[in-house]
Amino acid sequence: MPQLFSPVANTIARVVLIATLVVPFLALGAGYALMRSEYITGRSITTEQPVPFSHAHHVGQDGIDCRYCHTSVEKAAFAGIPPTHTCMTCHSQLFTNVAMLAPIRQSLAEHKPIHWNRVYRLPDYVYFDHSVHVNNGIGCSTCHGEVQTMPLIRQAVPLTMHWCLDCHRDPTRYLRPKDQIFNMSWSPPPDQAERGKRLLIEYHIDTEHLTDCSRCHR
Amino acid sequence: MSQVKQHPPASPSALNRRAALKLLGSGLALTLSSCGRPHEEIVPYVEMPEGLVPGVPMKFATTLALAGYGRGALAISVDGRPIKIEGNPRHPASLGATDVFAEAEIMSLYDPDRAKAPRTKDDVVTWDAFAQALFAQMQQEKARHGAGLRIVTGRITSPTLLRQINALLTQYPEARWYSYEPISDDAAFDGSMLAYGRRLAALPRLADAAVVLSLDADPLGAGPRQIADARAFSQRRTRQAQPFLRLYTVEPEWTLTGANSDHRLALHPDLIRNFALAVTAQMQGENAPDLPDPVAHFAKICADDLKANKSKALVLVGRRQPPELHALGHWLNAQLNAPVDFIAPADGNPLGDAQALQTLSRDLDDGRVETLAIVGANPVYDTPADLGLAHKIGKVAFSVHLGLHENETADQCSWRLPMSHTLESWSDLRAFDGTASIVQPLILPLYDSRQAHDLLGLMAGTIAPSAYDLVRQTWQAQRSGGDFDTWWKQTLHDGVVANSAAARVATGAPKRPDVKPAQAARGLSLLLGADPSVWDGRFANNAWLQECPHPFTKEVWGHGIYLSPGDARRLNIADRETIEVWHDSASLRAPARVREGQADGVIAVELGYGRTRAGAIGNGIGVNAYPLRTTASPWLISDVSLRGTGEIRNVPLLQHNFDLEGDGKDLYPVLTLAELAQGKQPPDHDYENRPTLYAKVNYDSYAWAMVIDTSLCIGCNACVVACQAENNVPVIGPEEVAMGRDMHWLRVDRYVPDPERPPGFQPVPCMHCEQAPCEPVCPVAASVHDGEGLNAQVYNRCIGTRFCQSNCPYKVRRFNWFGYADGQEYADLGADSVRASHNPDVTVRGRGVMEKCTYCIQRINRARHHAEIVDQPIPDGAVVTACQAACPTRAITFGNRNSKASAITALRREPHHYALLGHLGTRPRTTYLARLRNPNPAMQEKAQA
Amino acid sequence: MSLQAEPPEIERWTEPPGRSYLAISELVAAPLLERRQWRWRAWWIAFGIASGLTLIMAICMSWLFATGVGIFGNNTTIVWGLPIADYVWWIGIGNAGTLISSMLLLMRQRWRASINRFAEAMTLFAATIAGLFPIMHLGRPEYFYWLLPYPNTMVVWPQWRSALIWDFWAISSYILFSILFWYVGLIPDLATLRDRAKTAFPRSFYGALALGWRGSARHWYFYEHYHLTMACLAVPLVVSLHSVVGMDFAASLMPGWQESIFPPYFVVGAMYSGFAMVVLLTALVRWGFNLQPLITAEHFNVMAKIMLAASIIMGLSYLTEWFAAWYHGERAERWLVGFEFTGGYAPVYWCMLLFNCIVPQLFWFVRIRCSIVAVVVIAILINVGMWLERIEIVWNTLSHDFLPSMWRIFIPTFWDWALLFSSLGFFGFLYLLLARIFPMVSMHETRRLIYEESHQ
């Protein structure tokens, strides 16, 4: 009786056996890597806007304070996107007929709002509140990065739940004194460890309950 | 907190508000883009309305009408969208609380079935087209001094509207204005005529009463006075109340008042007068008409108790009783020197409802009516059949209907005009006690609608000023001196016109009416009544109200015909069997509901159902009882015939079982004041000291807890609808309910502790157990505890194993079997306008996830965020849950049990405090105060004898 | 238990025509290798029906995933429904195969040789189908994998206190185990088929699966050790699996669920329904493949004895439940027992008692035990009864727990029934395919059986 299989069959059999054990774990790892990838998180993806508004220019060069446009950042969950009116306070005088700003002028003339594209997008079941953060030692740049260097705004952080929890579990690494909140180029001082602990007490932050589901989800 | 908001509808900020609403659909809605990452837009204002902070709720004082009377309200608005109604503490008819109708106004506002544009019989037209036609018509009327002009409205208490109508009537001297309410108070007014010779409204002061005898009156039931009376009642029913009010009720069918009374007697409507005579005789020492022994005994004891409490005793007579009985009531009260005031009625309707309608129908018969304007009323549907208005109105050449919906009446009219909702209107209203308050709009009209003021303006022919100006004129005229604008701002802010309550009228001694004892009716009589959910039918298309359970039968999406068990046996009718009831030519076909405590010989049915042109929600729900109604006797139809069909129907119920198998004592303990004094405690009183194997959890920060006082819960359902509005709880429709499903986060269980006693009500939200059985069984940790003792449900983590609900001893969790709020809505509730009613601070739950009461966590978080910003602890009372805010009797208290000073801590120390199923060791955070009763010992003795 | 009862020495488990190694190979391998000569009509008819039902199951599942779990009769109070009962029933059936091959092996019950193969196959498919039901019963089935502890950007993990997690692991490990156990037991027979195959494809097909089995002494040495070890593992695994299923209910505080007897009681129940199903399949296989020489009436006799024992244990368990409810004293517990006998589902409950406890008592009579028809009929009744028991467990407790205001009744919908019956079809579908490809009786073990029989 002739040989039914060539010797290579043994190898194939072994490979198959090993694969059945290994492949599932590889797949799991690959999936995890994908979920963390910028493709999924959208980190450092720059979004086109109807008007190419440059934070680099307005914040970096003109040094306009965040709160001039994002008026409700200290008192509401939503930081606030400036109404067309706010743009026109300056641009009724400056660059009055630059093509780039046509949509703004049009919006005011036709009384139609501008449709900005959201960059920092959280799921609908996450209830983030700007006011609580900026009033308790978390500065803008901690989450929004150095916007003063960004011609077009982009998502500076992954915005995954992992990333949120990372800070909620131990905020000390990011806490700043009240006067530094809106300083876009703040970087933690060498002794941040102790400073953070002191600020934690100063702001009365109870880290124990900071990771309760009900803090962000309702 | 509540802030002034005023704008003539033309102001730019107003336009913004409209823009905001228009964009709401697109604004923050997700649209899936190809790349897989959802694309989202932010749409800012062009010009920010001053004072508005995006996403932050604002409260504005306004007024809502029920049967023409005003109830003050604080409407919560987010980004220019009214999303919730709360009570206005300054307003006498609200006192900071609401009722089901007020809560549901939000749903009415966003109702997709609302009339959206003016129409003739055939096609959509413009307001200008109508204005021209009307102008021509009014020219003709001028010629004949308005001899052909008739205006039909509901009850009108608005000073501005009355001013406009009177102006119109002087302009057209021959014209006539008829106003009527289907739920009519004629009998009461006629009674005051008999007793005092003038049309007076009586204002009994329950808060000053110690003994109350209610003769088919229902002060605690639905109506414009419900909140005020219920609050007064509750002040006399707490453990600390001195004296603790004792309530006797004599009534043919269950009312909320009957359910909350200490002694109740079910009596045929005709015999109630005899009972009243017996009481009178007993008090005056005259000889009484002969009554069956228990009834006579009941009358005797009532009379003695009333007499013994002179100047603190009160007799109330219901609107369904004849005028002479009301007169007798006045006379008795006078003898008792009872705590009751009299005022001139707030509505300018001298005729009375019945007469108004009769005159109208006569006018129509004589063909005298050329121009008919029907404003906000629905006479084709809700007037007595014997008048036959349904056919007559259709014959009028030029007829106009202005209403929220294109209803049955609009069908008959040549012009169907869309009316603006109260929350879109400027106006003013008077409360039952005459207190005036301003109606201010929360939002520009969603559709091309106008309000009554505008229509009357058009009819007056002049270039009509806006409703806003009209209202201001009315009050400017009444103000002498002082800066009007400051006063106006203040009034808008407060929501009440300062000291505008009607002056108390000094009445002489009432005449004693000559009341003849009635013969017990031979045949079966049919008793009609207002419906606790749809009132007279005007709320029939409100999905929240249709799914709001009947307080007693817990039926939703319809009603039944109620029989006493005796009659059911006699006629051999089974519960839920479809029966036919007819009288003359009219007939009803509805499921029979056999009820303990219903008087023999009388069957009862609620008005307001069987609408044909209500809309997608209300059409064909229940049966229309108006055709059986006659002008002569609007409430009681005697000698009706009844026939069973043998067909048993599955009625949509939210509570299927009321029988407690004799174990009610544990679940719904009832204590008499005497027992309480003897130190008797409800079972599960000290549930917290039970032995346990679990380590005691130490809640160091806040520990939220709720206490519900079951002696104060009158079963009005305001909390149920409030919760629905606050928490985006979807409506699921009759078919789903019939499958045994429901979505209400807060349910009100009806208990019958034992057959002799009236039933009781027990609101059941989530218990937020400290040892929550739902938590360890969830495989994905979607049901978790937080550091403040809240039992949180994480919707976005839930995969829908439903182990939590099957392991919940209280069964308070609700599951989205379908996408009730998320793509699989009932009827037309998926419309964008309904989506606009959602509270943006609460997640709209998708299909396949579990949900439940959260203690209004969005409100807790708002309070906490504020506290963290100002770096202060959350003060007691800073967090008020939606159900708590709504409750007319303040039966619900919420707070931090860790703070020694908080109200909640005090209540938890009460001797009659207990935890539902506390013996299971779940350590619930929601606990109860046992129901307290104040029975008359004399009555008990008889019972034993 | 009657399992200990050693068969009398003279007892033989084969009929003369099958008492030679060649005869066995002929009997078993012929249908698979000489397809032309073999008549498959019955098979095709059965397969047609089974495929039809399988199609219906596919339709049910698509409709379910498209419209939502609301298509079942579940309501606010009775949030668990038929799929849960179906799951427990199937997983119960999924027990017997392993029990027969392992427990009987350890007990030296030789007669298992001719039935263990298709019993194990039954286990495999039943467990697989059982695994589908909990997923179909989820509100958001697309997220069932959240039960897996996999690394994720939400840094959330399964909640290990939940019995459902234990269950998830129990089922998946059990299915994995059954596959290995069944497949390895198959290898020597695959080799036989490889060697007997006359055409190229079967030869290479069976050859590949036989993994180069040559039947050398070394092979047999490893095989025997492996098989015995697996058998020893199998018993505790089966017991733990069904104990965990029992804990899905017992690890709660609901009246009628919170009972320490549940785990053992579920294990016995599983074995009970499992054996009933094996009896049914034995009869079918025996008839379908003319295996009378290898599967004798004696087989039915012993299995009937086992079922009799099980039914008595079930009866005792019910008694214990009622006693516990009374002794426990909790109001709701006592209400529940009353409700079981008189409430909305009383007829179901009475049928359940009749089928599970009364009818099987007929097995006391040897004439019944030896009449294959009678044994099969009773076995079917037992399977029905066991399904009723499972649905009763779900319905009664949920319909009638602590707060009377929330008592409701469950009314199954079309989809509830459709899914249950089509799942039977799916089982048949898989089983018939198997019968067409693999030997339904273990040749190498029956050879050993007749060797032992002839040398005792």
Short mmCIF file of C-alpha atoms in Angstrom, two decimals, chain C residues 145-307:
data_model
loop_
_atom_site.label_atom_id
_atom_site.label_comp_id
_atom_site.label_asym_id
_atom_site.label_seq_id
_atom_site.Cartn_x
_atom_site.Cartn_y
_atom_site.Cartn_z
CA TYR C 145 -18.06 38.90 24.62
CA TRP C 146 -18.03 41.36 27.52
CA LEU C 147 -18.29 38.24 29.65
CA LEU C 148 -14.71 37.49 28.56
CA PRO C 149 -11.86 39.01 30.55
CA TYR C 150 -10.03 40.58 27.61
CA PRO C 151 -7.82 43.67 27.77
CA ASN C 152 -9.78 46.79 26.71
CA THR C 153 -9.48 50.57 26.65
CA MET C 154 -12.32 50.85 29.18
CA VAL C 155 -10.27 48.99 31.78
CA VAL C 156 -13.40 47.23 32.95
CA TRP C 157 -13.54 43.51 33.62
CA PRO C 158 -16.27 40.93 34.15
CA GLN C 159 -17.94 40.89 37.55
CA TRP C 160 -16.69 37.65 39.08
CA ARG C 161 -19.35 37.36 41.78
CA SER C 162 -22.01 36.72 39.14
CA ALA C 163 -23.09 33.13 38.62
CA LEU C 164 -23.46 33.94 34.93
CA ILE C 165 -19.71 34.39 34.66
CA TRP C 166 -19.08 31.05 36.34
CA ASP C 167 -21.60 29.61 33.92
CA PHE C 168 -19.86 31.15 30.93
CA TRP C 169 -16.62 29.44 31.93
CA ALA C 170 -18.29 26.17 32.84
CA ILE C 171 -19.99 25.83 29.45
CA SER C 172 -17.04 26.89 27.33
CA SER C 173 -14.63 24.58 29.16
CA TYR C 174 -17.15 21.75 28.97
CA ILE C 175 -17.65 22.12 25.22
CA LEU C 176 -13.89 22.25 24.72
CA PHE C 177 -13.47 19.13 26.83
CA SER C 178 -16.22 17.21 25.05
CA ILE C 179 -14.67 17.92 21.64
CA LEU C 180 -11.28 16.61 22.76
CA PHE C 181 -12.73 13.60 24.53
CA TRP C 182 -14.94 12.65 21.60
CA TYR C 183 -12.33 13.26 18.92
CA VAL C 184 -9.52 11.37 20.58
CA GLY C 185 -11.86 8.45 21.25
CA LEU C 186 -12.60 8.49 17.51
CA ILE C 187 -9.03 8.28 16.27
CA PRO C 188 -8.54 4.47 16.21
CA ASP C 189 -11.82 4.08 14.34
CA LEU C 190 -10.84 6.77 11.85
CA ALA C 191 -7.71 4.74 11.21
CA THR C 192 -9.85 1.65 10.61
CA LEU C 193 -11.97 3.58 8.12
CA ARG C 194 -8.83 4.92 6.45
CA ASP C 195 -7.52 1.43 5.98
CA ARG C 196 -10.84 -0.01 4.80
CA ALA C 197 -11.60 2.86 2.42
CA LYS C 198 -11.33 1.84 -1.23
CA THR C 199 -11.45 5.26 -2.93
CA ALA C 200 -9.01 8.10 -2.69
CA PHE C 201 -11.02 10.82 -0.99
CA PRO C 202 -12.33 8.89 2.02
CA ARG C 203 -8.88 7.45 2.47
CA SER C 204 -7.17 10.83 2.68
CA PHE C 205 -10.07 12.42 4.59
CA TYR C 206 -10.13 9.80 7.33
CA GLY C 207 -6.36 9.53 7.03
CA ALA C 208 -5.87 13.20 7.80
CA LEU C 209 -8.18 13.03 10.80
CA ALA C 210 -6.60 9.80 12.04
CA LEU C 211 -3.41 11.79 12.68
CA GLY C 212 -1.26 8.86 11.53
CA TRP C 213 -2.65 6.32 13.95
CA ARG C 214 -0.96 2.97 13.33
CA GLY C 215 -2.30 1.11 16.31
CA SER C 216 1.19 0.43 17.57
CA ALA C 217 1.56 -0.67 21.17
CA ARG C 218 3.02 2.75 21.96
CA HIS C 219 -0.07 4.42 20.48
CA TRP C 220 -2.37 2.25 22.49
CA TYR C 221 -0.34 2.87 25.62
CA PHE C 222 -0.69 6.64 25.30
CA TYR C 223 -4.27 6.37 24.19
CA GLU C 224 -5.37 4.32 27.16
CA HIS C 225 -3.65 6.58 29.67
CA TYR C 226 -5.03 9.68 28.04
CA HIS C 227 -8.53 8.28 27.86
CA LEU C 228 -8.53 7.21 31.49
CA THR C 229 -7.18 10.55 32.67
CA MET C 230 -9.82 12.44 30.68
CA ALA C 231 -12.48 10.16 32.13
CA CYS C 232 -11.31 10.98 35.64
CA LEU C 233 -11.38 14.69 34.77
CA ALA C 234 -14.76 14.39 33.11
CA VAL C 235 -16.74 13.35 36.19
CA PRO C 236 -15.92 16.36 38.37
CA LEU C 237 -16.28 18.61 35.32
CA VAL C 238 -19.78 17.37 34.54
CA VAL C 239 -20.78 17.70 38.17
CA SER C 240 -19.34 21.21 38.45
CA LEU C 241 -20.93 22.28 35.17
CA HIS C 242 -24.41 21.48 36.27
CA SER C 243 -23.85 22.65 39.81
CA VAL C 244 -22.97 26.02 38.32
CA VAL C 245 -26.10 25.98 36.17
CA GLY C 246 -27.98 25.32 39.40
CA MET C 247 -26.25 28.29 40.99
CA ASP C 248 -27.53 30.57 38.24
CA PHE C 249 -30.70 30.31 40.26
CA ALA C 250 -29.50 29.37 43.73
CA ALA C 251 -27.12 32.34 44.00
CA SER C 252 -30.04 34.75 44.37
CA LEU C 253 -32.51 35.63 47.09
CA MET C 254 -35.66 34.74 45.21
CA PRO C 255 -38.14 32.36 46.82
CA GLY C 256 -37.86 28.93 45.21
CA TRP C 257 -34.39 29.68 43.86
CA GLN C 258 -32.34 30.41 46.94
CA GLU C 259 -31.92 26.74 47.89
CA SER C 260 -28.74 24.85 48.73
CA ILE C 261 -30.17 21.68 47.18
CA PHE C 262 -30.12 23.17 43.71
CA PRO C 263 -26.61 22.13 42.54
CA PRO C 264 -26.90 18.38 43.23
CA TYR C 265 -30.53 18.40 42.21
CA PHE C 266 -29.59 19.97 38.87
CA VAL C 267 -26.83 17.40 38.30
CA VAL C 268 -29.21 14.50 38.79
CA GLY C 269 -31.86 16.21 36.71
CA ALA C 270 -29.33 16.64 33.93
CA MET C 271 -28.30 12.99 34.03
CA TYR C 272 -31.97 12.04 34.10
CA SER C 273 -32.98 13.92 30.97
CA GLY C 274 -29.64 13.03 29.38
CA PHE C 275 -30.21 9.31 29.73
CA ALA C 276 -33.75 9.72 28.46
CA MET C 277 -32.36 11.35 25.33
CA VAL C 278 -29.70 8.64 24.95
CA VAL C 279 -32.41 5.98 25.08
CA LEU C 280 -34.21 7.75 22.26
CA LEU C 281 -31.07 8.04 20.13
CA THR C 282 -30.03 4.46 20.90
CA ALA C 283 -33.33 3.21 19.52
CA LEU C 284 -32.96 5.35 16.39
CA VAL C 285 -29.34 4.45 15.70
CA ARG C 286 -30.01 0.78 16.37
CA TRP C 287 -32.86 0.80 13.90
CA GLY C 288 -31.20 3.08 11.37
CA PHE C 289 -27.97 1.15 11.09
CA ASN C 290 -29.26 -2.36 11.87
CA LEU C 291 -27.05 -2.52 14.93
CA GLN C 292 -29.29 -5.01 16.78
CA PRO C 293 -26.27 -7.33 17.21
CA LEU C 294 -24.34 -4.67 19.11
CA ILE C 295 -27.17 -2.82 20.87
CA THR C 296 -29.39 -5.28 22.69
CA ALA C 297 -32.60 -5.02 24.69
CA GLU C 298 -30.37 -5.44 27.74
CA HIS C 299 -28.98 -1.98 27.09
CA PHE C 300 -32.44 -0.49 27.39
CA ASN C 301 -33.03 -2.52 30.50
CA VAL C 302 -30.04 -1.07 32.36
CA MET C 303 -30.68 2.47 31.18
CA ALA C 304 -34.27 2.15 32.37
CA LYS C 305 -32.90 1.14 35.78
CA ILE C 306 -30.74 4.26 35.86
CA MET C 307 -33.68 6.48 34.92
#
